Every structure is written in C-alpha cells, then in structure tokens.
CSV table of N, CA, C and O in Angstrom, one decimal:
chain,number,residue,atom,x,y,z
A,1,MET,N,2.0,80.0,-16.2
A,1,MET,CA,1.2,80.6,-15.2
A,1,MET,C,0.5,79.5,-14.4
A,1,MET,O,0.1,78.5,-14.9
A,2,LYS,N,0.4,79.7,-13.0
A,2,LYS,CA,-0.1,78.7,-12.1
A,2,LYS,C,-1.7,78.8,-12.1
A,2,LYS,O,-2.2,79.9,-12.0
A,3,GLN,N,-2.3,77.7,-12.2
A,3,GLN,CA,-3.8,77.7,-12.3
A,3,GLN,C,-4.4,77.8,-10.9
A,3,GLN,O,-3.9,77.1,-10.0
A,4,GLN,N,-5.4,78.7,-10.7
A,4,GLN,CA,-6.0,78.8,-9.4
A,4,GLN,C,-7.0,77.7,-9.1
A,4,GLN,O,-7.6,77.1,-10.0
A,5,LYS,N,-7.0,77.3,-7.8
A,5,LYS,CA,-8.0,76.2,-7.4
A,5,LYS,C,-9.4,76.8,-7.4
A,5,LYS,O,-9.6,78.0,-7.0
A,6,ARG,N,-10.3,76.1,-7.8
A,6,ARG,CA,-11.7,76.5,-7.8
A,6,ARG,C,-12.5,75.7,-6.8
A,6,ARG,O,-12.2,74.7,-6.4
A,7,GLY,N,-13.7,76.3,-6.4
A,7,GLY,CA,-14.6,75.6,-5.5
A,7,GLY,C,-14.4,76.0,-4.1
A,7,GLY,O,-13.7,76.9,-3.8
A,8,ARG,N,-15.0,75.2,-3.3
A,8,ARG,CA,-14.9,75.5,-1.8
A,8,ARG,C,-13.6,75.2,-1.3
A,8,ARG,O,-12.9,74.2,-1.8
A,9,LYS,N,-13.2,75.9,-0.3
A,9,LYS,CA,-11.9,75.6,0.3
A,9,LYS,C,-12.0,74.3,1.2
A,9,LYS,O,-13.1,74.0,1.7
A,10,ARG,N,-10.9,73.6,1.3
A,10,ARG,CA,-10.9,72.3,2.0
A,10,ARG,C,-11.0,72.6,3.5
A,10,ARG,O,-10.3,73.5,4.0
A,11,LEU,N,-11.9,71.9,4.2
A,11,LEU,CA,-12.0,72.1,5.6
A,11,LEU,C,-11.1,71.3,6.5
A,11,LEU,O,-10.7,71.6,7.6
A,12,GLY,N,-10.6,70.1,5.9
A,12,GLY,CA,-9.7,69.3,6.7
A,12,GLY,C,-10.3,68.7,7.9
A,12,GLY,O,-11.3,68.1,7.9
A,13,LYS,N,-9.7,69.0,9.1
A,13,LYS,CA,-10.2,68.5,10.3
A,13,LYS,C,-11.4,69.2,10.8
A,13,LYS,O,-12.0,68.8,11.8
A,14,LYS,N,-11.7,70.4,10.2
A,14,LYS,CA,-12.8,71.2,10.7
A,14,LYS,C,-14.1,70.8,10.0
A,14,LYS,O,-15.1,71.5,10.1
A,15,LYS,N,-14.1,69.7,9.2
A,15,LYS,CA,-15.3,69.3,8.5
A,15,LYS,C,-16.4,69.0,9.4
A,15,LYS,O,-16.2,68.4,10.5
A,16,ARG,N,-17.6,69.4,9.1
A,16,ARG,CA,-18.8,69.3,10.0
A,16,ARG,C,-19.6,68.0,9.5
A,16,ARG,O,-20.1,68.0,8.4
A,17,TYR,N,-19.6,67.1,10.4
A,17,TYR,CA,-20.3,65.8,10.1
A,17,TYR,C,-21.7,65.7,10.7
A,17,TYR,O,-22.5,64.9,10.3
A,18,HIS,N,-22.0,66.5,11.8
A,18,HIS,CA,-23.2,66.4,12.5
A,18,HIS,C,-24.2,67.5,12.0
A,18,HIS,O,-23.9,68.6,11.9
A,19,ASN,N,-25.5,67.0,11.8
A,19,ASN,CA,-26.5,67.9,11.2
A,19,ASN,C,-27.6,68.1,12.2
A,19,ASN,O,-28.0,67.2,12.9
A,20,VAL,N,-27.9,69.4,12.4
A,20,VAL,CA,-29.0,69.8,13.3
A,20,VAL,C,-30.0,70.6,12.5
A,20,VAL,O,-29.7,71.6,11.9
A,21,MET,N,-31.3,70.1,12.6
A,21,MET,CA,-32.3,70.8,11.8
A,21,MET,C,-33.2,71.6,12.8
A,21,MET,O,-33.6,71.0,13.8
A,22,LEU,N,-33.5,72.8,12.5
A,22,LEU,CA,-34.4,73.6,13.4
A,22,LEU,C,-35.6,74.0,12.6
A,22,LEU,O,-35.6,74.3,11.5
A,23,ARG,N,-36.7,74.0,13.4
A,23,ARG,CA,-38.0,74.5,12.8
A,23,ARG,C,-38.5,75.6,13.8
A,23,ARG,O,-38.3,75.5,15.0
A,24,PHE,N,-39.0,76.7,13.2
A,24,PHE,CA,-39.5,77.8,13.9
A,24,PHE,C,-41.0,78.1,13.6
A,24,PHE,O,-41.4,77.9,12.5
A,25,ASN,N,-41.7,78.5,14.7
A,25,ASN,CA,-43.1,79.0,14.4
A,25,ASN,C,-43.0,80.4,13.9
A,25,ASN,O,-41.9,81.0,13.8
A,26,ASP,N,-44.2,81.0,13.7
A,26,ASP,CA,-44.2,82.4,13.1
A,26,ASP,C,-43.5,83.4,14.0
A,26,ASP,O,-42.7,84.2,13.5
A,27,SER,N,-43.8,83.4,15.3
A,27,SER,CA,-43.3,84.4,16.2
A,27,SER,C,-41.7,84.2,16.3
A,27,SER,O,-41.0,85.2,16.3
A,28,GLU,N,-41.3,83.0,16.4
A,28,GLU,CA,-39.9,82.7,16.5
A,28,GLU,C,-39.1,83.1,15.2
A,28,GLU,O,-38.0,83.7,15.3
A,29,TYR,N,-39.8,82.9,14.1
A,29,TYR,CA,-39.2,83.2,12.8
A,29,TYR,C,-39.1,84.8,12.7
A,29,TYR,O,-38.1,85.3,12.1
A,30,GLU,N,-40.1,85.5,13.2
A,30,GLU,CA,-40.0,87.0,13.2
A,30,GLU,C,-38.8,87.5,14.0
A,30,GLU,O,-38.1,88.4,13.6
A,31,LYS,N,-38.6,86.8,15.2
A,31,LYS,CA,-37.5,87.2,16.0
A,31,LYS,C,-36.2,86.9,15.3
A,31,LYS,O,-35.2,87.7,15.4
A,32,LEU,N,-36.1,85.8,14.6
A,32,LEU,CA,-34.9,85.4,13.9
A,32,LEU,C,-34.7,86.4,12.8
A,32,LEU,O,-33.5,86.8,12.5
A,33,LYS,N,-35.7,86.8,12.1
A,33,LYS,CA,-35.7,87.8,11.0
A,33,LYS,C,-35.1,89.1,11.5
A,33,LYS,O,-34.2,89.7,10.9
A,34,GLY,N,-35.6,89.5,12.7
A,34,GLY,CA,-35.1,90.8,13.3
A,34,GLY,C,-33.7,90.7,13.7
A,34,GLY,O,-32.9,91.6,13.5
A,35,LEU,N,-33.3,89.5,14.2
A,35,LEU,CA,-31.9,89.3,14.5
A,35,LEU,C,-31.0,89.4,13.3
A,35,LEU,O,-29.9,90.0,13.3
A,36,CYS,N,-31.4,88.8,12.2
A,36,CYS,CA,-30.6,88.8,11.0
A,36,CYS,C,-30.6,90.3,10.5
A,36,CYS,O,-29.5,90.7,10.0
A,37,GLU,N,-31.7,91.0,10.6
A,37,GLU,CA,-31.7,92.4,10.1
A,37,GLU,C,-30.7,93.2,10.9
A,37,GLU,O,-30.1,94.2,10.4
A,38,SER,N,-30.6,92.9,12.2
A,38,SER,CA,-29.7,93.7,13.1
A,38,SER,C,-28.2,93.5,12.7
A,38,SER,O,-27.4,94.3,12.9
A,39,PHE,N,-27.9,92.3,12.1
A,39,PHE,CA,-26.6,92.1,11.6
A,39,PHE,C,-26.5,92.4,10.1
A,39,PHE,O,-25.5,92.0,9.5
A,40,ASP,N,-27.4,93.1,9.5
A,40,ASP,CA,-27.5,93.4,8.1
A,40,ASP,C,-27.3,92.2,7.2
A,40,ASP,O,-26.6,92.1,6.2
A,41,LEU,N,-28.1,91.1,7.5
A,41,LEU,CA,-28.1,89.9,6.8
A,41,LEU,C,-29.4,89.7,6.1
A,41,LEU,O,-30.4,90.0,6.7
A,42,ASP,N,-29.4,89.2,4.9
A,42,ASP,CA,-30.6,88.9,4.2
A,42,ASP,C,-31.0,87.4,4.5
A,42,ASP,O,-30.3,86.5,4.1
A,43,ILE,N,-32.1,87.3,5.2
A,43,ILE,CA,-32.6,85.9,5.6
A,43,ILE,C,-33.0,85.0,4.4
A,43,ILE,O,-32.9,83.8,4.5
A,44,SER,N,-33.3,85.6,3.3
A,44,SER,CA,-33.8,84.8,2.2
A,44,SER,C,-32.6,84.2,1.4
A,44,SER,O,-32.8,83.3,0.6
A,45,LYS,N,-31.4,84.7,1.6
A,45,LYS,CA,-30.2,84.2,0.9
A,45,LYS,C,-29.8,82.9,1.6
A,45,LYS,O,-29.7,82.8,2.8
A,46,ARG,N,-29.4,81.9,0.8
A,46,ARG,CA,-29.0,80.6,1.3
A,46,ARG,C,-27.6,80.8,1.9
A,46,ARG,O,-26.7,81.5,1.4
A,47,GLY,N,-27.4,80.2,3.1
A,47,GLY,CA,-26.1,80.1,3.8
A,47,GLY,C,-25.9,81.3,4.7
A,47,GLY,O,-24.7,81.6,5.0
A,48,THR,N,-26.9,82.1,5.0
A,48,THR,CA,-26.6,83.3,5.9
A,48,THR,C,-27.0,83.0,7.3
A,48,THR,O,-26.4,83.5,8.3
A,49,ILE,N,-28.0,82.1,7.5
A,49,ILE,CA,-28.5,81.9,8.9
A,49,ILE,C,-27.6,80.9,9.7
A,49,ILE,O,-27.3,81.2,10.8
A,50,SER,N,-27.1,79.9,9.0
A,50,SER,CA,-26.3,78.9,9.7
A,50,SER,C,-25.0,79.5,10.4
A,50,SER,O,-24.8,79.3,11.5
A,51,PRO,N,-24.3,80.3,9.7
A,51,PRO,CA,-23.1,80.9,10.3
A,51,PRO,C,-23.5,81.8,11.5
A,51,PRO,O,-22.8,81.8,12.5
A,52,LEU,N,-24.6,82.5,11.3
A,52,LEU,CA,-25.0,83.4,12.4
A,52,LEU,C,-25.4,82.6,13.6
A,52,LEU,O,-24.9,82.9,14.8
A,53,LEU,N,-26.2,81.6,13.5
A,53,LEU,CA,-26.7,80.8,14.6
A,53,LEU,C,-25.5,80.0,15.2
A,53,LEU,O,-25.4,79.9,16.4
A,54,ARG,N,-24.6,79.5,14.4
A,54,ARG,CA,-23.4,78.8,14.9
A,54,ARG,C,-22.6,79.7,15.7
A,54,ARG,O,-22.1,79.4,16.8
A,55,ARG,N,-22.4,81.0,15.3
A,55,ARG,CA,-21.6,81.9,16.0
A,55,ARG,C,-22.2,82.3,17.4
A,55,ARG,O,-21.6,82.3,18.4
A,56,LEU,N,-23.6,82.5,17.3
A,56,LEU,CA,-24.3,82.9,18.5
A,56,LEU,C,-24.3,81.7,19.5
A,56,LEU,O,-24.1,82.0,20.7
A,57,VAL,N,-24.5,80.5,19.1
A,57,VAL,CA,-24.6,79.4,20.0
A,57,VAL,C,-23.2,79.0,20.6
A,57,VAL,O,-23.1,78.8,21.8
A,58,LEU,N,-22.2,79.0,19.7
A,58,LEU,CA,-20.9,78.5,20.2
A,58,LEU,C,-20.1,79.6,21.0
A,58,LEU,O,-19.3,79.3,21.8
A,59,ASN,N,-20.4,80.9,20.8
A,59,ASN,CA,-19.7,81.9,21.5
A,59,ASN,C,-20.5,82.4,22.8
A,59,ASN,O,-19.9,83.2,23.5
A,60,HIS,N,-21.6,81.8,23.0
A,60,HIS,CA,-22.5,82.2,24.1
A,60,HIS,C,-22.1,81.4,25.3
A,60,HIS,O,-22.1,80.1,25.2
A,61,LYS,N,-21.8,82.0,26.4
A,61,LYS,CA,-21.6,81.2,27.7
A,61,LYS,C,-22.9,81.1,28.4
A,61,LYS,O,-23.5,82.1,28.8
A,62,ALA,N,-23.3,79.9,28.7
A,62,ALA,CA,-24.5,79.6,29.5
A,62,ALA,C,-24.3,79.7,31.0
A,62,ALA,O,-23.3,79.1,31.5
A,63,ASP,N,-25.1,80.4,31.7
A,63,ASP,CA,-25.0,80.5,33.1
A,63,ASP,C,-25.6,79.3,33.7
A,63,ASP,O,-26.4,78.6,33.1
A,64,VAL,N,-25.3,79.0,35.0
A,64,VAL,CA,-25.9,77.9,35.6
A,64,VAL,C,-27.4,78.0,35.7
A,64,VAL,O,-28.2,77.1,35.6
A,65,LYS,N,-27.9,79.2,35.9
A,65,LYS,CA,-29.3,79.5,36.0
A,65,LYS,C,-30.1,79.3,34.7
A,65,LYS,O,-31.3,79.0,34.7
A,66,ASP,N,-29.4,79.4,33.6
A,66,ASP,CA,-30.0,79.2,32.3
A,66,ASP,C,-30.1,77.7,31.9
A,66,ASP,O,-30.9,77.4,31.0
A,67,ARG,N,-29.4,76.9,32.6
A,67,ARG,CA,-29.5,75.4,32.2
A,67,ARG,C,-30.8,74.8,32.7
A,67,ARG,O,-31.4,75.2,33.7
A,68,LEU,N,-31.3,73.8,32.0
A,68,LEU,CA,-32.5,73.1,32.4
A,68,LEU,C,-32.2,72.1,33.5
A,68,LEU,O,-31.1,71.5,33.5
A,69,PRO,N,-33.1,72.0,34.4
A,69,PRO,CA,-32.8,71.0,35.5
A,69,PRO,C,-32.9,69.6,35.0
A,69,PRO,O,-33.6,69.3,34.0
A,70,ASP,N,-32.3,68.7,35.7
A,70,ASP,CA,-32.3,67.3,35.4
A,70,ASP,C,-33.7,66.7,35.8
A,70,ASP,O,-34.0,66.7,37.0
A,71,THR,N,-34.4,66.3,34.8
A,71,THR,CA,-35.8,65.9,35.1
A,71,THR,C,-36.0,64.4,35.1
A,71,THR,O,-37.1,63.9,35.3
A,72,SER,N,-34.9,63.6,35.0
A,72,SER,CA,-35.0,62.2,34.9
A,72,SER,C,-35.6,61.6,36.3
A,72,SER,O,-36.5,60.8,36.3
A,73,ASN,N,-35.1,62.1,37.4
A,73,ASN,CA,-35.6,61.7,38.7
A,73,ASN,C,-37.0,62.1,38.9
A,73,ASN,O,-37.8,61.4,39.5
A,74,LEU,N,-37.3,63.3,38.5
A,74,LEU,CA,-38.7,63.8,38.6
A,74,LEU,C,-39.7,63.0,37.9
A,74,LEU,O,-40.7,62.6,38.4
A,75,ALA,N,-39.3,62.6,36.6
A,75,ALA,CA,-40.2,61.7,35.8
A,75,ALA,C,-40.4,60.4,36.5
A,75,ALA,O,-41.5,59.8,36.5
A,76,TYR,N,-39.3,59.9,37.1
A,76,TYR,CA,-39.4,58.6,37.8
A,76,TYR,C,-40.4,58.7,39.0
A,76,TYR,O,-41.2,57.8,39.2
A,77,GLN,N,-40.2,59.8,39.8
A,77,GLN,CA,-41.1,60.0,40.9
A,77,GLN,C,-42.6,60.1,40.5
A,77,GLN,O,-43.5,59.6,41.2
A,78,ILE,N,-42.8,60.9,39.4
A,78,ILE,CA,-44.2,61.1,39.0
A,78,ILE,C,-44.8,59.7,38.5
A,78,ILE,O,-45.9,59.5,38.7
A,79,ASN,N,-44.0,58.9,37.9
A,79,ASN,CA,-44.4,57.6,37.4
A,79,ASN,C,-44.8,56.7,38.6
A,79,ASN,O,-45.8,56.1,38.6
A,80,LYS,N,-44.0,56.8,39.7
A,80,LYS,CA,-44.3,56.0,40.9
A,80,LYS,C,-45.6,56.5,41.5
A,80,LYS,O,-46.4,55.7,42.0
A,81,ILE,N,-45.8,57.8,41.6
A,81,ILE,CA,-47.0,58.4,42.1
A,81,ILE,C,-48.2,57.9,41.3
A,81,ILE,O,-49.3,57.5,41.9
A,82,GLY,N,-48.1,57.9,40.0
A,82,GLY,CA,-49.2,57.4,39.2
A,82,GLY,C,-49.5,55.9,39.5
A,82,GLY,O,-50.6,55.5,39.5
A,83,ASN,N,-48.4,55.1,39.7
A,83,ASN,CA,-48.7,53.7,40.1
A,83,ASN,C,-49.4,53.6,41.4
A,83,ASN,O,-50.3,52.8,41.5
A,84,ASN,N,-49.0,54.4,42.4
A,84,ASN,CA,-49.7,54.4,43.7
A,84,ASN,C,-51.2,54.8,43.5
A,84,ASN,O,-52.1,54.2,44.1
A,85,ILE,N,-51.5,55.8,42.7
A,85,ILE,CA,-52.8,56.2,42.5
A,85,ILE,C,-53.6,55.1,41.8
A,85,ILE,O,-54.8,54.8,42.2
A,86,ASN,N,-53.1,54.4,40.8
A,86,ASN,CA,-53.7,53.3,40.2
A,86,ASN,C,-54.1,52.2,41.2
A,86,ASN,O,-55.2,51.6,41.1
A,87,GLN,N,-53.1,51.9,42.1
A,87,GLN,CA,-53.4,50.9,43.1
A,87,GLN,C,-54.5,51.3,44.0
A,87,GLN,O,-55.3,50.4,44.4
A,88,LEU,N,-54.5,52.5,44.4
A,88,LEU,CA,-55.6,53.0,45.3
A,88,LEU,C,-56.9,53.0,44.7
A,88,LEU,O,-57.9,52.6,45.3
A,89,VAL,N,-57.0,53.4,43.4
A,89,VAL,CA,-58.3,53.3,42.7
A,89,VAL,C,-58.8,51.9,42.5
A,89,VAL,O,-60.0,51.6,42.7
A,90,LYS,N,-57.8,51.0,42.2
A,90,LYS,CA,-58.2,49.6,42.1
A,90,LYS,C,-58.8,49.0,43.4
A,90,LYS,O,-59.8,48.3,43.4
A,91,LEU,N,-58.1,49.4,44.5
A,91,LEU,CA,-58.6,48.9,45.8
A,91,LEU,C,-59.9,49.5,46.1
A,91,LEU,O,-60.8,48.8,46.6
A,92,ALA,N,-60.1,50.8,45.8
A,92,ALA,CA,-61.4,51.5,46.1
A,92,ALA,C,-62.5,50.8,45.3
A,92,ALA,O,-63.6,50.6,45.8
A,93,HIS,N,-62.3,50.5,44.0
A,93,HIS,CA,-63.3,49.8,43.2
A,93,HIS,C,-63.6,48.4,43.7
A,93,HIS,O,-64.8,48.0,43.8
A,94,HIS,N,-62.6,47.7,44.2
A,94,HIS,CA,-62.7,46.4,44.7
A,94,HIS,C,-63.6,46.4,46.0
A,94,HIS,O,-64.5,45.6,46.1
A,95,LYS,N,-63.3,47.4,46.9
A,95,LYS,CA,-64.1,47.5,48.1
A,95,LYS,C,-65.5,47.9,47.8
A,95,LYS,O,-66.5,47.5,48.5
A,96,ASN,N,-65.7,48.8,46.8
A,96,ASN,CA,-67.0,49.3,46.5
A,96,ASN,C,-67.8,48.2,45.8
A,96,ASN,O,-69.1,48.2,46.0
A,97,LEU,N,-67.2,47.2,45.2
A,97,LEU,CA,-68.0,46.1,44.6
A,97,LEU,C,-68.5,45.2,45.6
A,97,LEU,O,-69.6,44.6,45.4
A,98,ARG,N,-67.8,45.1,46.7
A,98,ARG,CA,-68.3,44.2,47.8
A,98,ARG,C,-69.5,44.7,48.5
A,98,ARG,O,-70.4,44.0,48.8
A,99,SER,N,-69.6,46.0,48.7
A,99,SER,CA,-70.7,46.7,49.3
A,99,SER,C,-70.9,48.0,48.6
A,99,SER,O,-70.5,49.0,49.1
A,100,PRO,N,-71.5,48.0,47.4
A,100,PRO,CA,-71.6,49.2,46.6
A,100,PRO,C,-72.4,50.3,47.2
A,100,PRO,O,-72.1,51.5,47.0
A,101,ASN,N,-73.4,50.0,48.0
A,101,ASN,CA,-74.3,51.1,48.6
A,101,ASN,C,-73.7,51.7,49.9
A,101,ASN,O,-74.2,52.6,50.4
A,102,MET,N,-72.7,51.0,50.5
A,102,MET,CA,-72.2,51.5,51.7
A,102,MET,C,-71.6,52.9,51.7
A,102,MET,O,-72.0,53.8,52.5
A,103,GLY,N,-70.8,53.2,50.7
A,103,GLY,CA,-70.3,54.5,50.5
A,103,GLY,C,-71.4,55.5,50.1
A,103,GLY,O,-71.4,56.7,50.6
A,104,LEU,N,-72.3,55.1,49.3
A,104,LEU,CA,-73.4,56.0,48.8
A,104,LEU,C,-74.3,56.4,50.0
A,104,LEU,O,-74.6,57.6,50.1
A,105,GLN,N,-74.6,55.5,50.9
A,105,GLN,CA,-75.5,55.8,52.0
A,105,GLN,C,-74.8,56.8,53.0
A,105,GLN,O,-75.5,57.8,53.4
A,106,SER,N,-73.5,56.7,53.2
A,106,SER,CA,-72.8,57.6,54.1
A,106,SER,C,-72.7,59.0,53.4
A,106,SER,O,-72.9,60.0,54.1
A,107,GLU,N,-72.5,59.0,52.1
A,107,GLU,CA,-72.5,60.3,51.4
A,107,GLU,C,-73.9,61.0,51.5
A,107,GLU,O,-74.0,62.2,51.6
A,108,ILE,N,-74.9,60.2,51.4
A,108,ILE,CA,-76.3,60.8,51.4
A,108,ILE,C,-76.5,61.4,52.8
A,108,ILE,O,-77.1,62.5,53.0
A,109,ARG,N,-76.1,60.7,53.9
A,109,ARG,CA,-76.3,61.2,55.2
A,109,ARG,C,-75.5,62.5,55.4
A,109,ARG,O,-76.0,63.4,56.0
A,110,LYS,N,-74.3,62.5,54.9
A,110,LYS,CA,-73.5,63.8,55.1
A,110,LYS,C,-74.1,64.9,54.3
A,110,LYS,O,-74.2,66.0,54.8
A,111,THR,N,-74.6,64.7,53.1
A,111,THR,CA,-75.2,65.7,52.3
A,111,THR,C,-76.5,66.2,53.0
A,111,THR,O,-76.8,67.4,53.0
A,112,ASN,N,-77.3,65.3,53.5
A,112,ASN,CA,-78.5,65.7,54.2
A,112,ASN,C,-78.2,66.5,55.5
A,112,ASN,O,-78.9,67.5,55.7
A,113,GLY,N,-77.2,66.2,56.2
A,113,GLY,CA,-76.7,67.0,57.3
A,113,GLY,C,-76.3,68.4,56.9
A,113,GLY,O,-76.7,69.4,57.6
A,114,LEU,N,-75.5,68.5,55.9
A,114,LEU,CA,-75.1,69.8,55.4
A,114,LEU,C,-76.3,70.6,54.9
A,114,LEU,O,-76.3,71.9,55.1
A,115,LEU,N,-77.2,70.0,54.2
A,115,LEU,CA,-78.4,70.7,53.8
A,115,LEU,C,-79.3,71.2,54.9
A,115,LEU,O,-79.8,72.4,54.9
A,116,LEU,N,-79.4,70.4,56.0
A,116,LEU,CA,-80.1,70.8,57.2
A,116,LEU,C,-79.4,72.0,57.9
A,116,LEU,O,-80.1,73.0,58.2
A,117,GLU,N,-78.1,72.0,58.0
A,117,GLU,CA,-77.3,73.1,58.5
A,117,GLU,C,-77.5,74.4,57.7
A,117,GLU,O,-77.7,75.5,58.2
A,118,LEU,N,-77.5,74.2,56.4
A,118,LEU,CA,-77.7,75.4,55.5
A,118,LEU,C,-79.1,76.0,55.7
A,118,LEU,O,-79.3,77.2,55.7
A,119,LEU,N,-80.1,75.1,55.8
A,119,LEU,CA,-81.5,75.6,56.0
A,119,LEU,C,-81.6,76.3,57.3
A,119,LEU,O,-82.3,77.4,57.4
A,120,GLU,N,-80.9,75.8,58.4
A,120,GLU,CA,-81.0,76.5,59.7
A,120,GLU,C,-80.3,77.9,59.6
A,120,GLU,O,-80.8,78.9,60.2
A,121,ILE,N,-79.2,78.0,58.9
A,121,ILE,CA,-78.5,79.3,58.7
A,121,ILE,C,-79.4,80.2,57.9
A,121,ILE,O,-79.5,81.4,58.3
A,122,LEU,N,-80.1,79.7,56.9
A,122,LEU,CA,-80.9,80.6,56.1
A,122,LEU,C,-82.1,81.1,56.9
A,122,LEU,O,-82.6,82.3,56.8
A,123,CYS,N,-82.7,80.2,57.8
A,123,CYS,CA,-83.8,80.6,58.6
A,123,CYS,C,-83.4,81.6,59.7
A,123,CYS,O,-84.2,82.5,59.9
A,124,GLU,N,-82.2,81.4,60.2
A,124,GLU,CA,-81.7,82.4,61.2
A,124,GLU,C,-81.5,83.7,60.6
A,124,GLU,O,-81.7,84.8,61.2
A,125,GLY,N,-81.0,83.7,59.3
A,125,GLY,CA,-80.8,85.0,58.6
A,125,GLY,C,-82.1,85.8,58.3
A,125,GLY,O,-82.1,87.0,58.4
A,126,LYS,N,-83.2,85.1,58.0
A,126,LYS,CA,-84.5,85.7,57.8
A,126,LYS,C,-85.1,86.2,59.0
A,126,LYS,O,-85.7,87.3,59.1
A,127,THR,N,-84.9,85.5,60.1
A,127,THR,CA,-85.6,85.9,61.4
A,127,THR,C,-84.7,86.9,62.2
A,127,THR,O,-85.1,87.7,62.9
A,128,GLY,N,-83.4,86.8,62.0
A,128,GLY,CA,-82.5,87.7,62.8
A,128,GLY,C,-82.0,88.9,62.1
A,128,GLY,O,-82.5,89.8,61.6
C-alpha cells in the first residue's frame, strides 16, 4: 500500500516570500469583521483573513480615479515655499533690528486712523 504524503502541499514557484502586515483601528476592524461575516468566515480562526484579503486585493481592478496622485513634486514645491518664507522672515527681522520702532510707529498711526474713522461712524449713527 502506498503511503499518503502529510502536511502542507508544496507551493513550488507559487511560494510567497513577501510579508505585508496590516493594522486596523476599531472602526476598520468592525468593517473587516462585517466583510468576513458576509462571506460566512469566522474572523477568530487563524488563516481565514489572509486568503480573503488576498483575493479581494488581487482580483480588484483599480480605476484611474481611485489611484493616489503623485505627490513628490508637490512636496518639493511646498519645501521650496517654506524656504522662501524663512528667507522673508529672516530679512524682516534683520530690517526690524536696524530700526525696530519704524514699523511699530506706522502701525500705531494706521490703528489711530482706523479708530478715528470708527468713532466718526458711531457718532453719525447716534445723531443720524
């Protein structure tokens, strides 16, 4: 009598070498639990989620609108904007150190002018 082979079947060229670990928060886990229940799978049993997720991911066709945009150029541009802002702030501080009260005096004049206009509007509202 021929003896039966035991254990897992050999995968050969289909052996999986790459490992991907996923973590879910509570709401995501509840969605996953509902998905498993819709396929009549017990989420607490070992080895039930991986085949389901593998099947869903590999058999799903992603539309162009579903893909994430390439953000490498965007990150580069934001970095450049940050550099420009830093240069402007440095220049403003440098100019302010040479005559620190110059900007403050002009701001006080502007504020006084706005307060005067506001008082005139209020006085016209009471008399008119």
